[in-house]
Amino acid sequence: MKKINDFQMLLTQEITNLDRFIIKAPLGTNEFWSQWQEKAGQIVITKAAIKKALKIYKGKLPEEEIAKLQAVLDSYREIASYLELLRETALRLKGVSSDNWDIFDSIEDDDEIEF
């Protein structure tokens, strides 16, 4: 039997953590929109929490922590793109044309996250 290395364990953990963002309801249903709103809200709240933590600890975080936070933000940016693609697809199925909108970056960014 092959031994699982640290990288494989981390990757499995990350996939499990991010799996909660998969929307399983059929596109355009009320359940879909409810799940979509919940997951989009989680992204908005996570970004706000990271921004606040970085403001409070500006200049006091070790490089390793900064790298972890950047990786988290990158993951959430990818998830936001997935959610946006689903939103646009669901709206198009209803015959509604929508502008490209970015859940992650459309949150007020008057003081952008600085690492």
mmCIF file of C-alpha atoms in Angstrom:
data_model
loop_
_atom_site.group_PDB
_atom_site.id
_atom_site.type_symbol
_atom_site.label_atom_id
_atom_site.label_comp_id
_atom_site.label_asym_id
_atom_site.label_seq_id
_atom_site.Cartn_x
_atom_site.Cartn_y
_atom_site.Cartn_z
ATOM 1 C CA MET A 1 0.000 0.000 0.000
ATOM 2 C CA LYS A 2 1.318 3.418 -0.975
ATOM 3 C CA LYS A 3 1.849 5.980 1.772
ATOM 4 C CA ILE A 4 0.104 9.355 1.386
ATOM 5 C CA ASN A 5 2.578 12.241 1.471
ATOM 6 C CA ASP A 6 1.979 15.659 3.066
ATOM 7 C CA PHE A 7 1.151 17.296 -0.256
ATOM 8 C CA GLN A 8 -1.478 14.708 -1.123
ATOM 9 C CA MET A 9 -2.996 15.059 2.349
ATOM 10 C CA LEU A 10 -3.116 18.857 2.024
ATOM 11 C CA LEU A 11 -4.652 18.634 -1.442
ATOM 12 C CA THR A 12 -7.328 16.229 -0.223
ATOM 13 C CA GLN A 13 -8.101 18.536 2.705
ATOM 14 C CA GLU A 14 -8.370 21.579 0.427
ATOM 15 C CA ILE A 15 -10.695 19.773 -1.995
ATOM 16 C CA THR A 16 -12.881 18.731 0.926
ATOM 17 C CA ASN A 17 -12.944 22.295 2.278
ATOM 18 C CA LEU A 18 -13.819 23.828 -1.097
ATOM 19 C CA ASP A 19 -16.396 21.170 -1.970
ATOM 20 C CA ARG A 20 -18.929 23.096 0.129
ATOM 21 C CA PHE A 21 -19.087 25.696 -2.656
ATOM 22 C CA ILE A 22 -20.523 23.321 -5.237
ATOM 23 C CA ILE A 23 -24.118 24.162 -6.052
ATOM 24 C CA LYS A 24 -26.074 20.972 -6.487
ATOM 25 C CA ALA A 25 -29.531 22.392 -7.182
ATOM 26 C CA PRO A 26 -30.730 22.589 -10.800
ATOM 27 C CA LEU A 27 -29.869 25.876 -12.557
ATOM 28 C CA GLY A 28 -32.400 28.656 -12.146
ATOM 29 C CA THR A 29 -34.546 27.014 -9.467
ATOM 30 C CA ASN A 30 -35.350 28.765 -6.202
ATOM 31 C CA GLU A 31 -33.081 26.267 -4.446
ATOM 32 C CA PHE A 32 -30.273 27.132 -6.891
ATOM 33 C CA TRP A 33 -30.589 30.867 -6.162
ATOM 34 C CA SER A 34 -30.708 30.216 -2.426
ATOM 35 C CA GLN A 35 -27.534 28.122 -2.561
ATOM 36 C CA TRP A 36 -25.881 30.640 -4.886
ATOM 37 C CA GLN A 37 -26.648 33.524 -2.539
ATOM 38 C CA GLU A 38 -25.332 31.592 0.473
ATOM 39 C CA LYS A 39 -22.058 30.723 -1.233
ATOM 40 C CA ALA A 40 -21.553 34.199 -2.698
ATOM 41 C CA GLY A 41 -22.150 35.618 0.780
ATOM 42 C CA GLN A 42 -19.483 33.354 2.241
ATOM 43 C CA ILE A 43 -16.979 34.723 -0.253
ATOM 44 C CA VAL A 44 -17.873 38.332 0.545
ATOM 45 C CA ILE A 45 -17.594 37.708 4.293
ATOM 46 C CA THR A 46 -14.284 35.848 3.980
ATOM 47 C CA LYS A 47 -12.742 38.644 1.916
ATOM 48 C CA ALA A 48 -13.948 41.236 4.440
ATOM 49 C CA ALA A 49 -12.503 39.215 7.333
ATOM 50 C CA ILE A 50 -9.119 38.891 5.633
ATOM 51 C CA LYS A 51 -9.054 42.610 4.821
ATOM 52 C CA LYS A 52 -9.804 43.476 8.448
ATOM 53 C CA ALA A 53 -7.213 41.046 9.808
ATOM 54 C CA LEU A 54 -4.583 42.448 7.453
ATOM 55 C CA LYS A 55 -5.352 46.015 8.523
ATOM 56 C CA ILE A 56 -5.064 45.095 12.185
ATOM 57 C CA TYR A 57 -1.861 43.072 11.747
ATOM 58 C CA LYS A 58 -0.280 45.130 8.961
ATOM 59 C CA GLY A 59 3.473 44.628 9.000
ATOM 60 C CA LYS A 60 3.312 42.075 11.840
ATOM 61 C CA LEU A 61 2.566 38.887 9.906
ATOM 62 C CA PRO A 62 5.289 36.453 8.901
ATOM 63 C CA GLU A 63 5.747 35.785 5.176
ATOM 64 C CA GLU A 64 4.315 32.271 5.578
ATOM 65 C CA GLU A 65 1.024 33.651 6.931
ATOM 66 C CA ILE A 66 0.836 36.239 4.168
ATOM 67 C CA ALA A 67 1.362 33.509 1.583
ATOM 68 C CA LYS A 68 -1.429 31.434 3.145
ATOM 69 C CA LEU A 69 -3.825 34.393 3.091
ATOM 70 C CA GLN A 70 -2.962 35.109 -0.537
ATOM 71 C CA ALA A 71 -3.629 31.454 -1.408
ATOM 72 C CA VAL A 72 -7.007 31.629 0.360
ATOM 73 C CA LEU A 73 -7.929 34.778 -1.551
ATOM 74 C CA ASP A 74 -6.836 33.188 -4.836
ATOM 75 C CA SER A 75 -9.010 30.148 -4.114
ATOM 76 C CA TYR A 76 -12.005 32.322 -3.316
ATOM 77 C CA ARG A 77 -11.428 34.339 -6.489
ATOM 78 C CA GLU A 78 -11.610 31.093 -8.487
ATOM 79 C CA ILE A 79 -14.775 30.045 -6.659
ATOM 80 C CA ALA A 80 -16.300 33.463 -7.345
ATOM 81 C CA SER A 81 -15.605 32.930 -11.059
ATOM 82 C CA TYR A 82 -17.360 29.562 -10.893
ATOM 83 C CA LEU A 83 -20.368 31.103 -9.145
ATOM 84 C CA GLU A 84 -20.482 33.930 -11.679
ATOM 85 C CA LEU A 85 -20.462 31.463 -14.556
ATOM 86 C CA LEU A 86 -23.380 29.610 -12.959
ATOM 87 C CA ARG A 87 -25.274 32.878 -12.386
ATOM 88 C CA GLU A 88 -24.831 33.985 -15.986
ATOM 89 C CA THR A 89 -25.865 30.572 -17.293
ATOM 90 C CA ALA A 90 -28.984 30.480 -15.105
ATOM 91 C CA LEU A 91 -29.975 33.981 -16.232
ATOM 92 C CA ARG A 92 -29.426 33.126 -19.905
ATOM 93 C CA LEU A 93 -31.652 30.071 -19.538
ATOM 94 C CA LYS A 94 -34.404 32.500 -18.505
ATOM 95 C CA GLY A 95 -33.614 34.737 -21.473
ATOM 96 C CA VAL A 96 -31.985 37.439 -19.388
ATOM 97 C CA SER A 97 -28.776 38.971 -20.665
ATOM 98 C CA SER A 98 -26.382 40.029 -17.935
ATOM 99 C CA ASP A 99 -23.201 42.012 -17.851
ATOM 100 C CA ASN A 100 -20.100 40.243 -16.665
ATOM 101 C CA TRP A 101 -20.026 40.861 -12.941
ATOM 102 C CA ASP A 102 -17.364 39.722 -10.511
ATOM 103 C CA ILE A 103 -18.600 38.691 -7.071
ATOM 104 C CA PHE A 104 -15.134 38.797 -5.586
ATOM 105 C CA ASP A 105 -13.833 42.063 -6.989
ATOM 106 C CA SER A 106 -17.080 44.016 -7.070
ATOM 107 C CA ILE A 107 -17.067 44.285 -3.296
ATOM 108 C CA GLU A 108 -16.091 47.827 -2.395
ATOM 109 C CA ASP A 109 -12.356 47.969 -2.808
ATOM 110 C CA ASP A 110 -11.635 51.533 -1.766
ATOM 111 C CA ASP A 111 -8.730 50.239 0.275
ATOM 112 C CA GLU A 112 -7.575 47.181 -1.608
ATOM 113 C CA ILE A 113 -5.929 44.329 0.227
ATOM 114 C CA GLU A 114 -2.219 44.888 0.589
ATOM 115 C CA PHE A 115 0.244 42.173 1.486
#
